[in-house]
PDB file of C-alpha atoms in Angstrom:
ATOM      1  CA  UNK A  27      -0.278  12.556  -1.954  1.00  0.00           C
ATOM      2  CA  UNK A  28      -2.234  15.598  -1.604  1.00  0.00           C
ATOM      3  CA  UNK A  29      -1.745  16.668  -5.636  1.00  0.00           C
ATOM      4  CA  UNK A  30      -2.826  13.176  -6.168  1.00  0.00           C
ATOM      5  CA  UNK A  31      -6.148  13.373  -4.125  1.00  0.00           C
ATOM      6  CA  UNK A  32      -6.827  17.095  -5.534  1.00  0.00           C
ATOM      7  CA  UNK A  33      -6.431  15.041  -8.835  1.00  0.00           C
ATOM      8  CA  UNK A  34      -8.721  11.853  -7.862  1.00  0.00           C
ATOM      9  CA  UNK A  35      -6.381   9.613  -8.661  1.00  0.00           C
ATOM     10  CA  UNK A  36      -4.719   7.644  -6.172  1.00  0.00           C
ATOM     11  CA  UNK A  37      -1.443   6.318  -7.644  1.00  0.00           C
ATOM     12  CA  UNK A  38       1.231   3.494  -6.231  1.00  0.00           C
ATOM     13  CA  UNK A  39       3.627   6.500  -4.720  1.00  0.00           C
ATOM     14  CA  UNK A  40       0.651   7.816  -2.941  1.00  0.00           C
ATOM     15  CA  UNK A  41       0.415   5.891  -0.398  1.00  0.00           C
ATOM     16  CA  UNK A  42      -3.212   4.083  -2.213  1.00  0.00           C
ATOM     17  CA  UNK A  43      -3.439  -0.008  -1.798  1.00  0.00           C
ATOM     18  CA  UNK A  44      -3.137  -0.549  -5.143  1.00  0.00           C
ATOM     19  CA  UNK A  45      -2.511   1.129  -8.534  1.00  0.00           C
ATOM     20  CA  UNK A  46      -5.991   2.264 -10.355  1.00  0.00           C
ATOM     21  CA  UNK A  47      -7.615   3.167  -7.368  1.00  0.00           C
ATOM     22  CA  UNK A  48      -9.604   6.390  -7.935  1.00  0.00           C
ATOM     23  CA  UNK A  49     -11.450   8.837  -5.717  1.00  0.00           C
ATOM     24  CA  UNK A  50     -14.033  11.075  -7.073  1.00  0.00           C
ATOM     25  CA  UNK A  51     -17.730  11.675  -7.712  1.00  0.00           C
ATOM     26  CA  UNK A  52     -20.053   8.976  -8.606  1.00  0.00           C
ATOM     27  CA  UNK A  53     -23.804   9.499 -10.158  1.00  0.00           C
ATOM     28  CA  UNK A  54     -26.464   7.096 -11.633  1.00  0.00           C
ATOM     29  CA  UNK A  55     -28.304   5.870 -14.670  1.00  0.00           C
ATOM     30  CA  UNK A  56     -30.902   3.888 -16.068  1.00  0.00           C
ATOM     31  CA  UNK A  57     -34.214   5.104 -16.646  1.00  0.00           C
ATOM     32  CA  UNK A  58     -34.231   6.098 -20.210  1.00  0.00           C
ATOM     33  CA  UNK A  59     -31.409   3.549 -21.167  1.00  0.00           C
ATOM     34  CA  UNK A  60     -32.588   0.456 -20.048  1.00  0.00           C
ATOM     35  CA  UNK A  61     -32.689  -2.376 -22.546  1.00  0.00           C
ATOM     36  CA  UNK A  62     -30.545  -0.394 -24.988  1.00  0.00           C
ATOM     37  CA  UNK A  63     -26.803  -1.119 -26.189  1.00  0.00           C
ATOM     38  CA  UNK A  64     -23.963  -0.442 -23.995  1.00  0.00           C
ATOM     39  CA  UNK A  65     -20.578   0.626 -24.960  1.00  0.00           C
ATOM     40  CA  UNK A  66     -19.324  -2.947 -24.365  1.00  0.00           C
ATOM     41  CA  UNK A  67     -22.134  -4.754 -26.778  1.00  0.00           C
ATOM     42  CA  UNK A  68     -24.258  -5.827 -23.774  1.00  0.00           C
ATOM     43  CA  UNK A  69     -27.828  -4.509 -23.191  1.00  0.00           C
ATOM     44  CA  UNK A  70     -27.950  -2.285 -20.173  1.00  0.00           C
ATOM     45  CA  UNK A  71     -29.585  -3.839 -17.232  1.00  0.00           C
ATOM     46  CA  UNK A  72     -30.684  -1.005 -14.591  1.00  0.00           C
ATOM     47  CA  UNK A  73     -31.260  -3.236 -12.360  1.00  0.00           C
ATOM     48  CA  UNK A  74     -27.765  -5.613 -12.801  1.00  0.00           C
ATOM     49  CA  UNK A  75     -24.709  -4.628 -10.762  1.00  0.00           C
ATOM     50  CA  UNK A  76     -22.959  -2.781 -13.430  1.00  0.00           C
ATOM     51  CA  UNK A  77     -21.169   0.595 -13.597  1.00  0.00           C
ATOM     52  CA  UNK A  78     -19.788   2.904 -16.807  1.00  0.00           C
ATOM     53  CA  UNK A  79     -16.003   4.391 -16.271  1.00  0.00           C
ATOM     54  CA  UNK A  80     -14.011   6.378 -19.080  1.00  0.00           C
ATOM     55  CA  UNK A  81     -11.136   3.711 -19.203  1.00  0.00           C
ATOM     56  CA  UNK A  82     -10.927   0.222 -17.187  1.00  0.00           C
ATOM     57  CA  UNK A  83     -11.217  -2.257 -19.552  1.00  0.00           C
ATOM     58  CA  UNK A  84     -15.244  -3.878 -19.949  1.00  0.00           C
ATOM     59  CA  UNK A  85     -15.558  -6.806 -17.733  1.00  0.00           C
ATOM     60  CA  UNK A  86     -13.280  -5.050 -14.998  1.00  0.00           C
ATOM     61  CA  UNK A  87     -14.765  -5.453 -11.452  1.00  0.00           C
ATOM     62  CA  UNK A  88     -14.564  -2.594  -8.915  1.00  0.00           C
ATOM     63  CA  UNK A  89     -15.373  -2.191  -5.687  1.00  0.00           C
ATOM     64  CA  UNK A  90     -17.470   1.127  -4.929  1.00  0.00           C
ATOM     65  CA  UNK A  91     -17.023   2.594  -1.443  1.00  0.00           C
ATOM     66  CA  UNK A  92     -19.544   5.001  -0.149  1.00  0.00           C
ATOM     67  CA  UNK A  93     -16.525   8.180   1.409  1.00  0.00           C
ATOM     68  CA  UNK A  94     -19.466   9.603   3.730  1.00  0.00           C
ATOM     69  CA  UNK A  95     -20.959   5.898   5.101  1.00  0.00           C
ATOM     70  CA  UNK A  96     -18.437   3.083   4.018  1.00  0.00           C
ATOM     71  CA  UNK A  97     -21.461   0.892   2.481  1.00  0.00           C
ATOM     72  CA  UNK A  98     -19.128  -0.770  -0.284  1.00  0.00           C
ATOM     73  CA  UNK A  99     -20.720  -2.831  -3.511  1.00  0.00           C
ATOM     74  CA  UNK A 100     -19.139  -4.629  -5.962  1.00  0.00           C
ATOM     75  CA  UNK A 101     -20.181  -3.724 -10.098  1.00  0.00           C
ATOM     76  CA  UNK A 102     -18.478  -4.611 -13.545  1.00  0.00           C
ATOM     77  CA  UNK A 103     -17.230  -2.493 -15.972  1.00  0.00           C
ATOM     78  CA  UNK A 104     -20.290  -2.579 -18.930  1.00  0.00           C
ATOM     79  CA  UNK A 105     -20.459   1.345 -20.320  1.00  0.00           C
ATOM     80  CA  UNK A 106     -18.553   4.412 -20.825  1.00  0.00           C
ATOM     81  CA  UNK A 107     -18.929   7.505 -18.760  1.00  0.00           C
ATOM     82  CA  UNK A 108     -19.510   9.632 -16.833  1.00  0.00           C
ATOM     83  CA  UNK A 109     -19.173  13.006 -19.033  1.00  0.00           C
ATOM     84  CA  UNK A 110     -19.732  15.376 -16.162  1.00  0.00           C
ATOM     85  CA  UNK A 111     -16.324  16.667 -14.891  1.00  0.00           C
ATOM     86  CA  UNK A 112     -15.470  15.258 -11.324  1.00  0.00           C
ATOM     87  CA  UNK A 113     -17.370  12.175 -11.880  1.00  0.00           C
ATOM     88  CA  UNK A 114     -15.506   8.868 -12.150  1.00  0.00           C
ATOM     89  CA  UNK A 115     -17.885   6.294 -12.166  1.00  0.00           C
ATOM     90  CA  UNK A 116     -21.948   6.003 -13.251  1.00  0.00           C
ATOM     91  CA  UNK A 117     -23.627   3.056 -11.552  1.00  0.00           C
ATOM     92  CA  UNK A 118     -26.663   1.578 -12.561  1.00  0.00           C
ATOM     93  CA  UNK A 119     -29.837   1.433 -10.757  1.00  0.00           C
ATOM     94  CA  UNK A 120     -29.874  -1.061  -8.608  1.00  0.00           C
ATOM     95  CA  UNK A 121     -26.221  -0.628  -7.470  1.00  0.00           C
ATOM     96  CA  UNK A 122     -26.255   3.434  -6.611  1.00  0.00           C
ATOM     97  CA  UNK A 123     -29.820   1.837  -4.508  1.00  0.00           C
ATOM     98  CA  UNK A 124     -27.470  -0.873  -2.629  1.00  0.00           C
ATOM     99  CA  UNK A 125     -24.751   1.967  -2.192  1.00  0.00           C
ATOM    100  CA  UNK A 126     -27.566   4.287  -0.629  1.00  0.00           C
ATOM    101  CA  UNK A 127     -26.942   7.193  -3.272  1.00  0.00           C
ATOM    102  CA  UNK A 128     -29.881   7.255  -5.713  1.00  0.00           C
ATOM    103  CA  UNK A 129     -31.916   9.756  -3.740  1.00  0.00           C
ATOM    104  CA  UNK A 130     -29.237  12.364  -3.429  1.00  0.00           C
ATOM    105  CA  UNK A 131     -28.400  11.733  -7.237  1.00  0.00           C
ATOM    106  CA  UNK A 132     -24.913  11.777  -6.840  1.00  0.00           C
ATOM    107  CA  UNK A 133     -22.166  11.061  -3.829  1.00  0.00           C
ATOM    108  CA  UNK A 134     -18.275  11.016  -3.199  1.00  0.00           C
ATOM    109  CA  UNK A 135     -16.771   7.590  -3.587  1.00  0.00           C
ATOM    110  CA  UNK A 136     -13.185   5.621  -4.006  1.00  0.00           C
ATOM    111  CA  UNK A 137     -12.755   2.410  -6.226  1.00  0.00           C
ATOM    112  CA  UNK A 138     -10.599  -0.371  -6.317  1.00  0.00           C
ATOM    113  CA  UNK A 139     -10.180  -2.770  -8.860  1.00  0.00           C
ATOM    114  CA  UNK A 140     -11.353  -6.207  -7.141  1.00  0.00           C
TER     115      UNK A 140
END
């Protein structure tokens, strides 16, 4: 389990709930791409509950737990991203705001496919 962790990905023989959880770093986005096209053909919304990841499938809906205060929040798959190494997820807006990270830029988070 600990290779797995060091890895961020949580797999079925490590012990996770379920296969495709992930455990990593999570930053934010929107400013600057509001209004323009996602990856998945929608507009970006900053201010929608939506999140990029490098593969779940668009439409996928995660749940994003906070590691350091257990707020949780709920986003679907829209984008691709992040492209900074350690990163797993990119939330928009209004979600890394619910989650309580936007200030600090970035934070440490698990997610589970809902």
């Amino acid at each position: 389990m600990v290779a797995a962790l060091a890895a961020g990905i949580l797999t079925a023989g490590s012990g996770a709930a379920s296969a495709g959880d992930q455990c990593g770093g999570a930053s934010w986005y929107g400013p600057g791409f509001h209004g323009k096209t996602a990856a998945s053909g929608q507009r970006f919304d900053q201010n929608a509950m939506t999140a990029a990841h490098k593969t779940l499938p668009f439409g996928t809906v995660v749940r994003v737990v906070d590691q350091r205060t257990g707020k949780s929040v709920k986003v679907t798959i829209n984008d691709r991203g992040p492209f900074h190494k350690g990163r797993i997820i990119d939330l928009s807006k209004a979600a890394a705001t619910k989650l309580g990270i936007r200030n600090a830029g970035t934070g440490k988070v698990c997610i589970t496919r809902v």
